[in-house]
Structures are given as C-alpha cells and as structure tokens.
Amino acid sequence: MVLQEPDFVANSVSWNPWHGCRRVSEGCRNCYMFLGDEKRGVEGSNIVRISKTQFDLPLKKNRSGLYSVRDKIVLSSMTSDFFIEEADEWRSEAWRMIRKRKDLTFILLTKRPERMIECLPPDWGDGYENVRLSVSTENQDAWDLRVPILKEVPARKHDIFMAPMIGPIDVGDDLKDGIINCIYLGGEYCDNARPCRYEWVQSVREKCVENGVTFHWRNTGSVFIKNGETFIIENIADQGRVALSSSIDHIVDNVIPERKYTQAKLP
C-alpha cells in the first residue's frame, strides 16, 4: 500500500497546521490521508490541530536565527483541507503566519471552495501577493462544481490540482479568461487505484497551451493507460519520473521552475 504524502512541485514543503478530513466526493475515496490514518487505527474524521512545532512551521528558526523554511513553495493542507469547518478556530493564526512570511509562496488547497469567501482574512482585498488559491478536481462533476466558484473568489493566483484524475475532464472555455494560472495533473496511487489515461492528460495539456496556462503533469498514477496498454507503476517516484520524461510540461507561471527532463521507461 502506498501512503506517501505527494510532492506536488519541485522545491516545495508541506505545511499541515491541522490534520483529518471528511470525504466529500469521489476523489476522496482512496485518499492517502485516510489510508494512513486507518493503518494507524485513527478515525479519519477526527480533525485536530497538530503539535505547535508543526503548526508554527513557517516561523520556525534554526540555531543561526534564520527561518528553517526558506526559498520554498508551501503546500497546505495536504492532510486536511485549509477551509474545512472544524479548523475555523485555528485559521486566523495560520493567516497571521502567512502574512508574516511574505517571502514564501503559499498554495492553499481545498475541495470546499464555497467556504473560501467567508474564511478569508479581513485585510485580504484582492488577495495576498504570496498566496495562490487552489481547488482539486478529480472528474468532470468536480470541475463543473468547483472551478466556477474558485474563479469568483478574489486572489492574485488561482490554481487547479486535477488529482487524482479518475475520469476525462473537458475544461471548455474556463481557461480563456486568464483567471486560472496553473493546472497540476496526477493519477491516483494506491492498491485499488482507478486508472488515468494518457489521452486525458493530452487533452488538458492542449487546452493549457492554447490559453497560456501553466501545465504540470506530476505523476501517472498507479494504473496508467497509454495507447491501449495498461501499465502498473506502484512507486510514486517512478510515476513522477515517467510523467517528467514525457517532456509535456508547459511552463508559463514561474511558480514551477524549468526542469531537466530525464528518460524513464514504462514498465
């Protein structure tokens, strides 16, 4: 069983000020967070603030008095949802740290975009310069529900994590107005993973190129279908190497640096 927390982008660190979640759609069925908690005998719906050391990660300093996390993209929350209701009492402290660390870029991920507006800080305005708001969309239903809501929320950057991609997604005209800045795409990885097809990846990539949107294919998923052939790729690192070797990333937004492509063979 693969339970690793995903590394969505290069030069990134995960910040999980709270842990635990509730399933809201098909993309949650095989979520690595629930799988990990179940393995440890923890109830997945038990949403808790984590230890102070981890909660204050953006402000943690080393022995030299320098911030421990520097020159990084900060992904939050990878073991919960930044806008989940149970975290309302802790979120103001998280916003305080985000304001203080203007040198870091924070990507705030949610499956609950309908809560974004009410959970933004009083001084949000058009958005913080160092914050990118993001939703995850696993299939067409999730795209049609979440993306229009995201686009209505003021922010300097709007991103989409098309992961785990478990069905084809037609983005339609949603990229034409320039509001969406980046799409990250990845398959599902676990013992019972639903397949990701290469033609789905290509279709989204074509729309991103056409509309000047950054596209980053981060992994194939455990079950990958290309040209009618099914490949089982159990290791998440191998999945990432296969995606990277395809050389189809389209970088417009510098949140993802240009990377050197290496060759990786399908098993």
mmCIF file of C-alpha atoms in Angstrom:
data_model
loop_
_atom_site.group_PDB
_atom_site.id
_atom_site.type_symbol
_atom_site.label_atom_id
_atom_site.label_comp_id
_atom_site.label_asym_id
_atom_site.label_seq_id
_atom_site.Cartn_x
_atom_site.Cartn_y
_atom_site.Cartn_z
ATOM 1 C CA MET A 1 0.000 0.000 0.000
ATOM 2 C CA VAL A 2 1.397 3.393 -0.996
ATOM 3 C CA LEU A 3 0.847 6.011 1.690
ATOM 4 C CA GLN A 4 3.446 8.651 0.946
ATOM 5 C CA GLU A 5 2.385 12.259 1.028
ATOM 6 C CA PRO A 6 2.716 13.636 -2.518
ATOM 7 C CA ASP A 7 5.392 16.073 -3.600
ATOM 8 C CA PHE A 8 3.308 18.191 -5.980
ATOM 9 C CA VAL A 9 6.008 20.544 -7.177
ATOM 10 C CA ALA A 10 9.758 20.814 -7.031
ATOM 11 C CA ASN A 11 11.293 22.883 -4.241
ATOM 12 C CA SER A 12 8.206 22.570 -2.053
ATOM 13 C CA VAL A 13 7.393 21.747 1.548
ATOM 14 C CA SER A 14 4.098 20.602 3.052
ATOM 15 C CA TRP A 15 2.603 22.525 5.949
ATOM 16 C CA ASN A 16 -0.263 20.815 7.725
ATOM 17 C CA PRO A 17 -1.481 23.050 10.568
ATOM 18 C CA TRP A 18 -4.375 20.654 11.146
ATOM 19 C CA HIS A 19 -4.951 17.005 10.338
ATOM 20 C CA GLY A 20 -8.031 14.987 9.461
ATOM 21 C CA CYS A 21 -10.837 15.456 6.982
ATOM 22 C CA ARG A 22 -14.240 14.264 5.759
ATOM 23 C CA ARG A 23 -14.908 12.719 2.375
ATOM 24 C CA VAL A 24 -16.933 14.976 0.074
ATOM 25 C CA SER A 25 -16.608 13.414 -3.400
ATOM 26 C CA GLU A 26 -15.264 10.500 -5.459
ATOM 27 C CA GLY A 27 -11.759 11.929 -5.375
ATOM 28 C CA CYS A 28 -11.686 11.253 -1.634
ATOM 29 C CA ARG A 29 -12.423 7.526 -1.854
ATOM 30 C CA ASN A 30 -8.783 6.376 -1.786
ATOM 31 C CA CYS A 31 -7.232 9.469 -0.196
ATOM 32 C CA TYR A 32 -3.744 8.734 1.187
ATOM 33 C CA MET A 33 -4.622 10.629 4.382
ATOM 34 C CA PHE A 34 -7.486 8.260 5.231
ATOM 35 C CA LEU A 35 -5.413 5.223 4.255
ATOM 36 C CA GLY A 36 -2.584 6.350 6.515
ATOM 37 C CA ASP A 37 -4.884 7.059 9.439
ATOM 38 C CA GLU A 38 -6.682 3.726 9.055
ATOM 39 C CA LYS A 39 -3.337 1.928 9.109
ATOM 40 C CA ARG A 40 -2.577 3.623 12.441
ATOM 41 C CA GLY A 41 -6.059 2.934 13.805
ATOM 42 C CA VAL A 42 -7.043 6.626 13.717
ATOM 43 C CA GLU A 43 -10.548 7.756 12.785
ATOM 44 C CA GLY A 44 -10.233 9.869 9.616
ATOM 45 C CA SER A 45 -12.917 12.337 10.635
ATOM 46 C CA ASN A 46 -11.004 13.237 13.807
ATOM 47 C CA ILE A 47 -9.872 16.732 12.789
ATOM 48 C CA VAL A 48 -7.233 18.115 15.136
ATOM 49 C CA ARG A 49 -4.716 20.921 15.336
ATOM 50 C CA ILE A 50 -1.271 19.399 15.168
ATOM 51 C CA SER A 51 1.656 19.999 17.502
ATOM 52 C CA LYS A 52 2.921 23.536 17.973
ATOM 53 C CA THR A 53 6.223 22.652 16.314
ATOM 54 C CA GLN A 54 4.472 21.710 13.102
ATOM 55 C CA PHE A 55 1.706 24.310 13.377
ATOM 56 C CA ASP A 56 4.320 27.074 13.560
ATOM 57 C CA LEU A 57 6.481 25.570 10.802
ATOM 58 C CA PRO A 58 6.594 28.788 8.682
ATOM 59 C CA LEU A 59 8.008 30.704 11.669
ATOM 60 C CA LYS A 60 10.393 28.045 12.937
ATOM 61 C CA LYS A 61 14.036 29.168 13.062
ATOM 62 C CA ASN A 62 17.337 27.318 13.124
ATOM 63 C CA ARG A 63 20.239 27.832 15.533
ATOM 64 C CA SER A 64 21.512 30.721 13.441
ATOM 65 C CA GLY A 65 18.266 32.583 13.915
ATOM 66 C CA LEU A 66 17.233 32.131 10.288
ATOM 67 C CA TYR A 67 13.912 30.713 9.191
ATOM 68 C CA SER A 68 14.165 26.952 8.654
ATOM 69 C CA VAL A 69 11.833 27.099 5.649
ATOM 70 C CA ARG A 70 13.315 29.408 3.005
ATOM 71 C CA ASP A 71 13.113 29.692 -0.769
ATOM 72 C CA LYS A 72 10.233 27.233 -0.811
ATOM 73 C CA ILE A 73 6.704 26.823 -2.085
ATOM 74 C CA VAL A 74 4.498 25.913 0.878
ATOM 75 C CA LEU A 75 1.641 23.494 0.172
ATOM 76 C CA SER A 76 -1.224 23.479 2.667
ATOM 77 C CA SER A 77 -3.106 21.434 3.688
ATOM 78 C CA MET A 78 -2.033 18.052 2.361
ATOM 79 C CA THR A 79 -3.541 16.015 5.236
ATOM 80 C CA SER A 80 -6.711 18.053 5.598
ATOM 81 C CA ASP A 81 -8.493 20.948 3.857
ATOM 82 C CA PHE A 82 -7.489 24.543 4.528
ATOM 83 C CA PHE A 83 -11.115 25.682 4.550
ATOM 84 C CA ILE A 84 -12.716 22.797 6.465
ATOM 85 C CA GLU A 85 -15.236 23.951 9.091
ATOM 86 C CA GLU A 86 -13.547 22.273 12.042
ATOM 87 C CA ALA A 87 -10.437 24.433 11.537
ATOM 88 C CA ASP A 88 -12.267 27.771 11.789
ATOM 89 C CA GLU A 89 -10.908 28.442 15.284
ATOM 90 C CA TRP A 90 -7.275 27.953 14.171
ATOM 91 C CA ARG A 91 -7.302 29.565 10.730
ATOM 92 C CA SER A 92 -6.702 33.155 11.888
ATOM 93 C CA GLU A 93 -3.356 32.063 13.359
ATOM 94 C CA ALA A 94 -2.468 30.418 10.050
ATOM 95 C CA TRP A 95 -3.305 33.642 8.182
ATOM 96 C CA ARG A 96 -1.076 35.552 10.606
ATOM 97 C CA MET A 97 1.916 33.369 9.724
ATOM 98 C CA ILE A 98 1.165 33.609 6.015
ATOM 99 C CA ARG A 99 1.120 37.417 6.269
ATOM 100 C CA LYS A 100 4.409 37.429 8.138
ATOM 101 C CA ARG A 101 6.234 35.165 5.658
ATOM 102 C CA LYS A 102 5.763 37.290 2.556
ATOM 103 C CA ASP A 103 8.947 35.729 1.145
ATOM 104 C CA LEU A 104 7.240 32.336 0.798
ATOM 105 C CA THR A 105 4.580 31.291 -1.715
ATOM 106 C CA PHE A 106 1.634 29.505 -0.101
ATOM 107 C CA ILE A 107 -0.647 27.246 -2.158
ATOM 108 C CA LEU A 108 -3.884 26.707 -0.219
ATOM 109 C CA LEU A 109 -5.790 23.655 -1.437
ATOM 110 C CA THR A 110 -9.466 22.834 -0.900
ATOM 111 C CA LYS A 111 -12.402 20.754 -2.045
ATOM 112 C CA ARG A 112 -14.656 23.299 -0.323
ATOM 113 C CA PRO A 113 -14.397 26.475 -2.444
ATOM 114 C CA GLU A 114 -17.859 27.557 -1.293
ATOM 115 C CA ARG A 115 -16.270 28.373 2.089
ATOM 116 C CA MET A 116 -13.403 30.469 0.737
ATOM 117 C CA ILE A 117 -15.071 33.888 0.810
ATOM 118 C CA GLU A 118 -16.268 33.619 4.412
ATOM 119 C CA CYS A 119 -12.878 32.311 5.590
ATOM 120 C CA LEU A 120 -10.650 34.989 4.059
ATOM 121 C CA PRO A 121 -8.919 37.426 6.457
ATOM 122 C CA PRO A 122 -10.300 40.974 6.870
ATOM 123 C CA ASP A 123 -7.349 42.556 5.038
ATOM 124 C CA TRP A 124 -7.476 40.157 2.077
ATOM 125 C CA GLY A 125 -8.633 42.709 -0.508
ATOM 126 C CA ASP A 126 -7.736 41.377 -3.949
ATOM 127 C CA GLY A 127 -5.584 38.717 -2.328
ATOM 128 C CA TYR A 128 -2.190 38.392 -0.682
ATOM 129 C CA GLU A 129 0.741 38.569 -3.100
ATOM 130 C CA ASN A 130 2.180 35.341 -1.674
ATOM 131 C CA VAL A 131 -0.990 33.196 -1.733
ATOM 132 C CA ARG A 132 -2.338 31.009 -4.522
ATOM 133 C CA LEU A 133 -5.860 29.661 -4.003
ATOM 134 C CA SER A 134 -6.448 26.195 -5.422
ATOM 135 C CA VAL A 135 -9.176 23.568 -5.788
ATOM 136 C CA SER A 136 -8.858 19.891 -6.615
ATOM 137 C CA THR A 137 -10.959 18.393 -9.415
ATOM 138 C CA GLU A 138 -10.905 14.656 -9.965
ATOM 139 C CA ASN A 139 -13.535 14.382 -12.705
ATOM 140 C CA GLN A 140 -15.983 16.435 -14.759
ATOM 141 C CA ASP A 141 -18.508 16.781 -11.936
ATOM 142 C CA ALA A 142 -15.862 18.177 -9.596
ATOM 143 C CA TRP A 143 -14.592 20.578 -12.276
ATOM 144 C CA ASP A 144 -18.085 21.858 -13.077
ATOM 145 C CA LEU A 145 -18.852 22.372 -9.378
ATOM 146 C CA ARG A 146 -15.624 23.830 -8.005
ATOM 147 C CA VAL A 147 -13.911 25.778 -10.777
ATOM 148 C CA PRO A 148 -16.677 28.387 -11.300
ATOM 149 C CA ILE A 149 -16.689 29.078 -7.553
ATOM 150 C CA LEU A 150 -12.897 29.407 -7.422
ATOM 151 C CA LYS A 151 -12.926 31.898 -10.276
ATOM 152 C CA GLU A 152 -15.304 34.173 -8.351
ATOM 153 C CA VAL A 153 -13.001 34.410 -5.323
ATOM 154 C CA PRO A 154 -10.552 37.338 -5.447
ATOM 155 C CA ALA A 155 -6.938 36.162 -5.451
ATOM 156 C CA ARG A 156 -3.648 37.042 -7.104
ATOM 157 C CA LYS A 157 -3.346 33.484 -8.445
ATOM 158 C CA HIS A 158 -5.871 30.673 -8.987
ATOM 159 C CA ASP A 159 -4.657 27.085 -9.488
ATOM 160 C CA ILE A 160 -6.249 23.690 -10.058
ATOM 161 C CA PHE A 161 -4.980 20.331 -8.828
ATOM 162 C CA MET A 162 -6.521 17.874 -11.272
ATOM 163 C CA ALA A 163 -5.731 14.985 -8.964
ATOM 164 C CA PRO A 164 -6.398 12.218 -8.585
ATOM 165 C CA MET A 165 -7.635 12.324 -12.180
ATOM 166 C CA ILE A 166 -10.126 9.462 -12.363
ATOM 167 C CA GLY A 167 -12.056 10.496 -15.476
ATOM 168 C CA PRO A 168 -11.796 12.710 -18.545
ATOM 169 C CA ILE A 169 -12.269 16.431 -17.985
ATOM 170 C CA ASP A 170 -13.378 18.884 -20.632
ATOM 171 C CA VAL A 171 -12.260 22.303 -19.398
ATOM 172 C CA GLY A 172 -14.408 24.018 -22.008
ATOM 173 C CA ASP A 173 -13.899 27.776 -22.071
ATOM 174 C CA ASP A 174 -12.904 28.033 -18.406
ATOM 175 C CA LEU A 175 -9.271 28.863 -19.222
ATOM 176 C CA LYS A 176 -9.920 31.562 -21.799
ATOM 177 C CA ASP A 177 -10.399 34.489 -19.407
ATOM 178 C CA GLY A 178 -6.947 34.158 -17.841
ATOM 179 C CA ILE A 179 -8.195 33.666 -14.266
ATOM 180 C CA ILE A 180 -6.764 30.145 -13.932
ATOM 181 C CA ASN A 181 -2.978 30.319 -13.803
ATOM 182 C CA CYS A 182 -1.782 26.749 -13.364
ATOM 183 C CA ILE A 183 -3.042 23.167 -13.608
ATOM 184 C CA TYR A 184 -1.258 20.318 -11.831
ATOM 185 C CA LEU A 185 -2.337 16.860 -13.024
ATOM 186 C CA GLY A 186 -1.768 13.466 -11.450
ATOM 187 C CA GLY A 187 -3.244 9.993 -11.309
ATOM 188 C CA GLU A 188 -4.402 8.032 -8.293
ATOM 189 C CA TYR A 189 -1.900 5.901 -6.402
ATOM 190 C CA CYS A 190 -2.937 3.113 -4.039
ATOM 191 C CA ASP A 191 -3.700 -0.605 -4.158
ATOM 192 C CA ASN A 192 -7.120 -0.088 -5.742
ATOM 193 C CA ALA A 193 -6.254 2.911 -7.885
ATOM 194 C CA ARG A 194 -8.580 3.934 -10.661
ATOM 195 C CA PRO A 195 -6.768 4.312 -13.994
ATOM 196 C CA CYS A 196 -5.529 7.518 -15.561
ATOM 197 C CA ARG A 197 -5.418 7.610 -19.378
ATOM 198 C CA TYR A 198 -2.777 9.415 -21.384
ATOM 199 C CA GLU A 199 -5.364 10.889 -23.763
ATOM 200 C CA TRP A 200 -6.984 12.655 -20.779
ATOM 201 C CA VAL A 201 -3.629 14.198 -19.915
ATOM 202 C CA GLN A 202 -3.008 15.279 -23.500
ATOM 203 C CA SER A 203 -6.452 16.870 -23.807
ATOM 204 C CA VAL A 204 -5.941 19.083 -20.758
ATOM 205 C CA ARG A 205 -2.405 19.948 -21.794
ATOM 206 C CA GLU A 206 -3.585 21.113 -25.229
ATOM 207 C CA LYS A 207 -6.106 23.473 -23.641
ATOM 208 C CA CYS A 208 -3.433 24.883 -21.315
ATOM 209 C CA VAL A 209 -1.056 25.563 -24.199
ATOM 210 C CA GLU A 210 -3.850 27.129 -26.228
ATOM 211 C CA ASN A 211 -4.770 29.504 -23.409
ATOM 212 C CA GLY A 212 -1.351 30.279 -21.948
ATOM 213 C CA VAL A 213 -1.881 28.355 -18.695
ATOM 214 C CA THR A 214 0.948 26.548 -16.928
ATOM 215 C CA PHE A 215 0.567 22.755 -17.116
ATOM 216 C CA HIS A 216 2.481 20.372 -14.870
ATOM 217 C CA TRP A 217 1.996 16.598 -15.169
ATOM 218 C CA ARG A 218 3.331 15.435 -11.858
ATOM 219 C CA ASN A 219 2.626 11.678 -11.922
ATOM 220 C CA THR A 220 0.938 8.894 -13.901
ATOM 221 C CA GLY A 221 -0.877 7.221 -11.032
ATOM 222 C CA SER A 222 -0.560 3.537 -10.131
ATOM 223 C CA VAL A 223 -2.635 2.386 -13.118
ATOM 224 C CA PHE A 224 -1.723 4.200 -16.321
ATOM 225 C CA ILE A 225 -3.183 3.504 -19.757
ATOM 226 C CA LYS A 226 -1.413 4.643 -22.911
ATOM 227 C CA ASN A 227 -2.130 3.577 -26.499
ATOM 228 C CA GLY A 228 -4.476 0.886 -25.216
ATOM 229 C CA GLU A 229 -1.830 -0.704 -22.972
ATOM 230 C CA THR A 230 -2.161 -0.750 -19.172
ATOM 231 C CA PHE A 231 0.906 -0.146 -17.013
ATOM 232 C CA ILE A 232 1.070 -0.820 -13.269
ATOM 233 C CA ILE A 233 3.520 1.605 -11.626
ATOM 234 C CA GLU A 234 3.479 1.078 -7.868
ATOM 235 C CA ASN A 235 6.157 3.508 -6.748
ATOM 236 C CA ILE A 236 5.157 7.199 -6.648
ATOM 237 C CA ALA A 237 8.696 8.289 -7.534
ATOM 238 C CA ASP A 238 8.635 6.099 -10.643
ATOM 239 C CA GLN A 239 5.248 7.553 -11.576
ATOM 240 C CA GLY A 240 6.736 11.032 -11.373
ATOM 241 C CA ARG A 241 9.770 10.072 -13.447
ATOM 242 C CA VAL A 242 7.602 8.660 -16.236
ATOM 243 C CA ALA A 243 5.490 11.821 -16.307
ATOM 244 C CA LEU A 244 8.565 14.038 -16.270
ATOM 245 C CA SER A 245 10.271 12.120 -19.065
ATOM 246 C CA SER A 246 7.329 12.832 -21.369
ATOM 247 C CA SER A 247 8.543 16.450 -21.600
ATOM 248 C CA ILE A 248 4.993 17.819 -21.894
ATOM 249 C CA ASP A 249 5.062 20.338 -19.050
ATOM 250 C CA HIS A 250 4.123 23.807 -20.286
ATOM 251 C CA ILE A 251 5.648 26.439 -18.027
ATOM 252 C CA VAL A 252 4.221 29.957 -18.162
ATOM 253 C CA ASP A 253 3.997 30.854 -14.474
ATOM 254 C CA ASN A 254 7.365 30.753 -12.712
ATOM 255 C CA VAL A 255 5.921 29.044 -9.626
ATOM 256 C CA ILE A 256 7.315 25.868 -11.234
ATOM 257 C CA PRO A 257 10.925 26.266 -12.364
ATOM 258 C CA GLU A 258 12.063 24.808 -15.649
ATOM 259 C CA ARG A 259 13.360 21.308 -15.028
ATOM 260 C CA LYS A 260 15.737 18.954 -16.771
ATOM 261 C CA TYR A 261 13.924 16.047 -18.371
ATOM 262 C CA THR A 262 15.334 12.582 -17.951
ATOM 263 C CA GLN A 263 14.390 9.386 -19.677
ATOM 264 C CA ALA A 264 12.165 6.949 -17.784
ATOM 265 C CA LYS A 265 10.740 3.813 -19.326
ATOM 266 C CA LEU A 266 7.294 2.422 -18.697
ATOM 267 C CA PRO A 267 7.458 -0.992 -17.032
#
